[in-house]
Short mmCIF file of C-alpha atoms and ligand atoms in Angstrom, two decimals:
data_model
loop_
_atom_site.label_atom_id
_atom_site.label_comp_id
_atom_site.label_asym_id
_atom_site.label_seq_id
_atom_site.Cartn_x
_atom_site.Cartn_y
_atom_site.Cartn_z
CA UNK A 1 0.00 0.00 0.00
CA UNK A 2 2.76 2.69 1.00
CA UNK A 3 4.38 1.76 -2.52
CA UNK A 4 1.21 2.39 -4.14
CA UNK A 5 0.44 5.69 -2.57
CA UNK A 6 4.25 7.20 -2.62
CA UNK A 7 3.92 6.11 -6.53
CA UNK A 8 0.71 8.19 -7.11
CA UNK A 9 1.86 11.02 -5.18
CA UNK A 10 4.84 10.84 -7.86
CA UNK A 11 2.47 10.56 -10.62
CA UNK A 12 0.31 13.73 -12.52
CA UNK A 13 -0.81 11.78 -15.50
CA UNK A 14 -2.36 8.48 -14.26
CA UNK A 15 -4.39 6.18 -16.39
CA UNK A 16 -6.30 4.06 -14.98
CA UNK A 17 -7.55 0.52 -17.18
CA UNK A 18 -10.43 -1.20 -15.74
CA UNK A 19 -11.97 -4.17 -16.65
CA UNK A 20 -15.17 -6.53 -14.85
CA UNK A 21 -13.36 -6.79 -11.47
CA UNK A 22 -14.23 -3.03 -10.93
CA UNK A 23 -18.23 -3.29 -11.43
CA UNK A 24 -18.54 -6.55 -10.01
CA UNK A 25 -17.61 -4.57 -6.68
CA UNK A 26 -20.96 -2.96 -7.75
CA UNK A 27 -23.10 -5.80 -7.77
CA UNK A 28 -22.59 -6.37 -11.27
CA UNK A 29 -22.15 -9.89 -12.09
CA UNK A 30 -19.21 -10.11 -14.52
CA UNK A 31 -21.77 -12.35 -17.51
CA UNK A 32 -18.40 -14.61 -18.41
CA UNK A 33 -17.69 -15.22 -14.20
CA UNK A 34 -18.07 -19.18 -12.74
CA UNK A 35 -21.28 -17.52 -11.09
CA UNK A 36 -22.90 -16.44 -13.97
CA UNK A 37 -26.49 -16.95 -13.44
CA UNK A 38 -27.81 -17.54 -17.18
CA UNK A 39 -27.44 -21.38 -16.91
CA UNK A 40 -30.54 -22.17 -15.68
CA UNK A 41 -32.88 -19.60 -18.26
CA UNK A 42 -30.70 -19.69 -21.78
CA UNK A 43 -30.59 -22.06 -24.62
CA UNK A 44 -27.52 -20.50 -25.51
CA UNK A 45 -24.09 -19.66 -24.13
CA UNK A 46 -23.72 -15.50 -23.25
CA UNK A 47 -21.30 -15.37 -25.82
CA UNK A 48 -23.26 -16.50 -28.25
CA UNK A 49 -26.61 -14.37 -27.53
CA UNK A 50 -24.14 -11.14 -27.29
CA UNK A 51 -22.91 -11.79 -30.85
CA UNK A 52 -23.58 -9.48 -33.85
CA UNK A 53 -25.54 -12.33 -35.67
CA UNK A 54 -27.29 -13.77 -33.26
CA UNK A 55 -29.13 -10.23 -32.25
CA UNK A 56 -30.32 -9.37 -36.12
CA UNK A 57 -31.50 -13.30 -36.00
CA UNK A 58 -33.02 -13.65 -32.91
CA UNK A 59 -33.38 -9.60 -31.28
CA UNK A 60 -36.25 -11.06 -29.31
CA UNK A 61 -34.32 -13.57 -27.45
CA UNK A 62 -31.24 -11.10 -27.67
CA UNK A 63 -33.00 -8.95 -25.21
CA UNK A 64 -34.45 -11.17 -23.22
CA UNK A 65 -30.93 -11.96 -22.16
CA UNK A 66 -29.53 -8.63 -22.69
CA UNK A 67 -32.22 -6.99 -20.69
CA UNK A 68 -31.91 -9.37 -17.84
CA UNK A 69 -28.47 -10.09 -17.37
CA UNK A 70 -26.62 -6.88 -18.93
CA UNK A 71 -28.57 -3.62 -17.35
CA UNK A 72 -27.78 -2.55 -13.86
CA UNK A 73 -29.39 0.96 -13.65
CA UNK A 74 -29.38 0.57 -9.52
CA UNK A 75 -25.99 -0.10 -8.95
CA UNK A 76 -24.12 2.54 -7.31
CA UNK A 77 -20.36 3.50 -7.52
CA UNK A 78 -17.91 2.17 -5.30
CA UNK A 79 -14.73 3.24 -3.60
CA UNK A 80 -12.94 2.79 -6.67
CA UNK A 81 -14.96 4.42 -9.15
CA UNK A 82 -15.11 7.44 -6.34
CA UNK A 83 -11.08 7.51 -5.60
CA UNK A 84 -10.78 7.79 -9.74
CA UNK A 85 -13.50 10.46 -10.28
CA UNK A 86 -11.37 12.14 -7.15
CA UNK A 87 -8.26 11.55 -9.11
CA UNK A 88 -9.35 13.33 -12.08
CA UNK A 89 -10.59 16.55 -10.49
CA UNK A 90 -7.47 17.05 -8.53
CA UNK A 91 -5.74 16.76 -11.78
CA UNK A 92 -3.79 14.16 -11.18
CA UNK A 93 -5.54 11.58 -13.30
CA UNK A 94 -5.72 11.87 -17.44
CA UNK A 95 -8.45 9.34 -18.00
CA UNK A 96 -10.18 6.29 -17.17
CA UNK A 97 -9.95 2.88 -19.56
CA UNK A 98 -12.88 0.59 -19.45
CA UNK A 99 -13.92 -2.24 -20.73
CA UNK A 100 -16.98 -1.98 -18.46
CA UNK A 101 -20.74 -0.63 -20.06
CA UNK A 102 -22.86 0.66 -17.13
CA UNK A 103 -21.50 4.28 -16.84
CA UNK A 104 -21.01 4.06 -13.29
CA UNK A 105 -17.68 6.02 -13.80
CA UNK A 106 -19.62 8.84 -15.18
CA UNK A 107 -22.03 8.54 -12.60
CA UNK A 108 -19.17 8.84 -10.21
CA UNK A 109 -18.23 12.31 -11.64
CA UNK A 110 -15.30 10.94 -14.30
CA UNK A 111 -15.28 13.02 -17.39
CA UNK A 112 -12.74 11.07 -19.72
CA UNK A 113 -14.08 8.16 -19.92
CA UNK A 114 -12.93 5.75 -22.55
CA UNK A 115 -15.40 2.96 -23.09
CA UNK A 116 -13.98 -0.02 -25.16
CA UNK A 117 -17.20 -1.65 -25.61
CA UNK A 118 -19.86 1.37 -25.70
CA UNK A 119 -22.47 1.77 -22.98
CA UNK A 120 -25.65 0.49 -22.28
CA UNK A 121 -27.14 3.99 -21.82
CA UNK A 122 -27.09 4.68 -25.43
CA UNK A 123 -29.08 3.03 -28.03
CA UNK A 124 -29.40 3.80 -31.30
CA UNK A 125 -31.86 3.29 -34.36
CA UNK A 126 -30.22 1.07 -37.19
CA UNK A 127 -32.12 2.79 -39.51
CA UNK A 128 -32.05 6.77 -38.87
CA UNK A 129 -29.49 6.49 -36.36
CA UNK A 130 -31.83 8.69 -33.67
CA UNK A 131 -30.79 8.40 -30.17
CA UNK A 132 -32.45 6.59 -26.88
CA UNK A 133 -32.09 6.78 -23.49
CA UNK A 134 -31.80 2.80 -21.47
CA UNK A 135 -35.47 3.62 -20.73
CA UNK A 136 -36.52 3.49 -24.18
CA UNK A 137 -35.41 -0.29 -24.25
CA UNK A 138 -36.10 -1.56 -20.81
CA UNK A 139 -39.80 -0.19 -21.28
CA UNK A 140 -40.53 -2.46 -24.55
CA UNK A 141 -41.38 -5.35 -23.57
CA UNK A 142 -39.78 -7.55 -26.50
CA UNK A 143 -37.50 -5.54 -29.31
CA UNK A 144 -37.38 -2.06 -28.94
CA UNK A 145 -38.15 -0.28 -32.22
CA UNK A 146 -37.98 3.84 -33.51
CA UNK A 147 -40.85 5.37 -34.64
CA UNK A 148 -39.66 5.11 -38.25
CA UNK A 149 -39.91 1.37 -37.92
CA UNK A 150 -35.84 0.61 -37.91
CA UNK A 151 -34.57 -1.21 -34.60
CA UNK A 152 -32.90 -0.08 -32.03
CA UNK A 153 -29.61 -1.48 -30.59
CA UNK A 154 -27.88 -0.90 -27.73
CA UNK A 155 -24.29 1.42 -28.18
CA UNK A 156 -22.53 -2.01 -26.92
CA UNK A 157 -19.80 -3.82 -28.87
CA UNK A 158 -21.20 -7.35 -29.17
CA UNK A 159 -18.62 -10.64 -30.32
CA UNK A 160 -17.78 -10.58 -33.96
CA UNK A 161 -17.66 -6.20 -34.13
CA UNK A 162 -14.98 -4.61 -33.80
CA UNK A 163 -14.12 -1.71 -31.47
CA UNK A 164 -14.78 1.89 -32.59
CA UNK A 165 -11.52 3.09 -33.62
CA UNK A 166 -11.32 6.55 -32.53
CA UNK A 167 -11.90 4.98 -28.78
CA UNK A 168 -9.32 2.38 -28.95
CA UNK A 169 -6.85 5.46 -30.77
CA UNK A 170 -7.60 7.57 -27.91
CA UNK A 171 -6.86 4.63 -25.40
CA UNK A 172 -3.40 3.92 -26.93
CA UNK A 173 -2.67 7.99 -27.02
CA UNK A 174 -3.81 8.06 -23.47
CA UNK A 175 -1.79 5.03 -22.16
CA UNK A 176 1.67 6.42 -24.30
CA UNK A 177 1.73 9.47 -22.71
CA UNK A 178 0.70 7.84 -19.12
CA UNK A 179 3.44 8.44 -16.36
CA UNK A 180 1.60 5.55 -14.33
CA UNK A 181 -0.59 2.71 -15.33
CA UNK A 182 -2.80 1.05 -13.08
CA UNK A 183 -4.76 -1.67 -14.22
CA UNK A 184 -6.77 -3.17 -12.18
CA UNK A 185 -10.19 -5.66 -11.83
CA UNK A 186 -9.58 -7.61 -15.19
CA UNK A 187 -7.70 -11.15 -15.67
CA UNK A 188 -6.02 -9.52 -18.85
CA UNK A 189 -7.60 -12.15 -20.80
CA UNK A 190 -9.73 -10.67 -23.27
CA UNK A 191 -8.39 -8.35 -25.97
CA UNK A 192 -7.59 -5.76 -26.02
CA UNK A 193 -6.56 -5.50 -22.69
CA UNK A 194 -2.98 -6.65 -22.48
CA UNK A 195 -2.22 -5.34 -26.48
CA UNK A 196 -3.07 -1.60 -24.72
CA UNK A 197 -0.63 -2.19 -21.98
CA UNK A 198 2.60 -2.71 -24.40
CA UNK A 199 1.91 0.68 -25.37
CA UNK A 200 3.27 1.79 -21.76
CA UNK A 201 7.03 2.38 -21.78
CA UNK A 202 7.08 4.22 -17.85
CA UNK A 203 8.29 2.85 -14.51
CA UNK A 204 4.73 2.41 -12.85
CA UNK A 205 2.69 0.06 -14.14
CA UNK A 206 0.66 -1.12 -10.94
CA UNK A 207 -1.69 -4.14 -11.33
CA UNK A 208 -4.91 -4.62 -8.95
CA UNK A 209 -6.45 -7.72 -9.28
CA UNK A 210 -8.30 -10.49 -6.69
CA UNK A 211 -6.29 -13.22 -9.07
CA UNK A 212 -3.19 -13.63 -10.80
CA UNK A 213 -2.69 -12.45 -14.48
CA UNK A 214 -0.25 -13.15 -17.60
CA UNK A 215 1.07 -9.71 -17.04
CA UNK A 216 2.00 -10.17 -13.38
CA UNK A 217 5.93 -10.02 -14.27
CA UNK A 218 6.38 -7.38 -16.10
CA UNK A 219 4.38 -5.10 -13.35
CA UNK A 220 6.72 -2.49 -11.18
CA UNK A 221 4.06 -3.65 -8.28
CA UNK A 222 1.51 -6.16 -8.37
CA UNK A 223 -1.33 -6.23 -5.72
CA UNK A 224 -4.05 -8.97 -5.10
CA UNK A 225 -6.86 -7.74 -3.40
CA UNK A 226 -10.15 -5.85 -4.35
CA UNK A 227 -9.76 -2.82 -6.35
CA UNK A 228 -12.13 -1.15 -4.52
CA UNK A 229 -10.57 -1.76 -1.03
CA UNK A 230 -7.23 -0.61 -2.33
CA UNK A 231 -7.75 2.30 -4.67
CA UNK A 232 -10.13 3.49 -1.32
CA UNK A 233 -7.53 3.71 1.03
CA UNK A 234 -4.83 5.77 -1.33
CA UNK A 235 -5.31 9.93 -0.07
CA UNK A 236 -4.76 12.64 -3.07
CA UNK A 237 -3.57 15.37 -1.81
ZN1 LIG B 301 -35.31 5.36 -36.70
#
C-alpha cells in the first residue's frame, strides 16, 4: 500500500484501465464469471446471444438476455470508481480505460471516460441512427423499435464487431503518454486489454487484481486484493 500511494503522489498523468473486477464490486455480475447466473434460463451460451448475428437473427431472445443479465441501472459506484473520479478533479488523473458498459464512472463524476465496448445507456436506431435513453429499451417489452420502424440497438460492442476506432486510438494515445498505469479488476484475458498495456514504456505500471494475471511479471508492483478496497484507502492530496 505505501508503494502504491508514494507512486501516485509521484504521478500527474495516471491512467487508470479497468476491466469486470471493478463493477462486479458494484453488484454487477461479470456475464463470463463461474457464477454467472444464465445457466438455468438460456438455450444459448452469453457469448453467443451477445454476438452481432445472433441479435439481427433472434433480437427477441437477444434482449431477453440482454435486458436481464446486462442492465444494472441501480448499482451505485464504489470506492474505486469514487477515488478515480477524485483523481481526475485534482488533476492528477488523465483518464479512465474501461472495458466496463454501465457508466457508473460517469455517474461517479469521471469526465474522460474511454469505453472499449460502448455503454448500455445509449441506443441507437439502425435505420435513422436517432438516439435513446436505457429507458426506451427496458420499457418495450420484447424488441425495442424507432418510430420510423428501424430497430434499435444498444451502443454495446457485441462478439464478432470490432471496437470503434477513434476509442481504442484515444486509449493507446492516453496510455503512451501515461506516467503511471494502473490496471486493475480484469484477468487480462480478453483483448484488447494486455495489447493496450505494451503501449506503456514508464516505470509504474501497478496491477490490482483479486487473481493472478499473464502480465504479473512485467508489473513495477503487483497487488491482489479488491480494487475497490485498495484504490479506497490511497489519499490525493
Ligand atoms: Zn429510426
Amino acid at each position: 500500500m505505501d508503494t502504491l500511494q508514494e507512486m501516485i503522489n509521484q504521478s500527474n498523468r495516471i491512467v487508470f484501465f479497468g476491466g469486470a473486477g471493478v463493477s462486479t464490486e458494484s453488484g454487477i455480475p461479470d456475464f463470463r464469471g463461474t457464477d454467472g447466473l444464465y445457466h438455468q434460463k438460456y438455450d444459448y451460451p452469453p457469448e453467443t446471444i451477445i454476438s452481432h448475428n445472433f441479435f439481427i437473427k433472434n433480437p427477441k431472445e437477444f434482449y431477453r438476455f440482454y435486458k436481464n443479465k446486462m442492465i444494472y441501472l441501480s448499482a451505485k459506484p464504489n470506492a474505486a470508481h469514487l477515488k478515480l473520479a477524485e483523481m481526475e478533479r485534482k488533476g492528477k488523473l488523465d483518464c479512465v480505460i474501461t472495458q466496463n458498459i454501465d457508466g457508473l464512472h460517469q455517474a461517479s463524476g469521471s469526465q474522460k471516460v474511454l469505453e472499449l465496448h460502448g455503454s448500455v445507456l445509449r441506443n441507437y436506431c439502425m435505420k435513422c441512427h436517432r438516439l435513446y435513453p436505457v429507458e426506451a429499451v427496458i420499457e418495450t417489452p420484447d424488441i425495442p423499435f424507432c418510430s420510423c420502424g428501424g430497430m434499435i440497438k444498444p451502443d454495446v460492442v457485441l462478439y464478432e464487431e470490432s471496437l470503434d476506432s477513434k476509442t481504442l486510438m484515444d486509449s493507446v494515445k492516453a496510455v503512451k503518454k501515461a506516467d503511471m498505469l494502473i490496471v486493475g479488476g480484469t484477468s487480462l484475458n480478453v483483448y484488447p486489454a494486455a495489447s493496450l498495456i505494451d503501449y506503456y514504456s514508464g516505470n509504474r505500471l501497478v496491477l490490482i487484481n483479486k487473481t493472478a494475471t499473464p502480465y504479473d511479471r512485467r508489473a513495477d508492483l503487483m497487488i491482489q486484493d479488491s480494487i475497490g478496497k485498495i484504490l479506497g484507502n490511497i489519499t490525493i492530496e
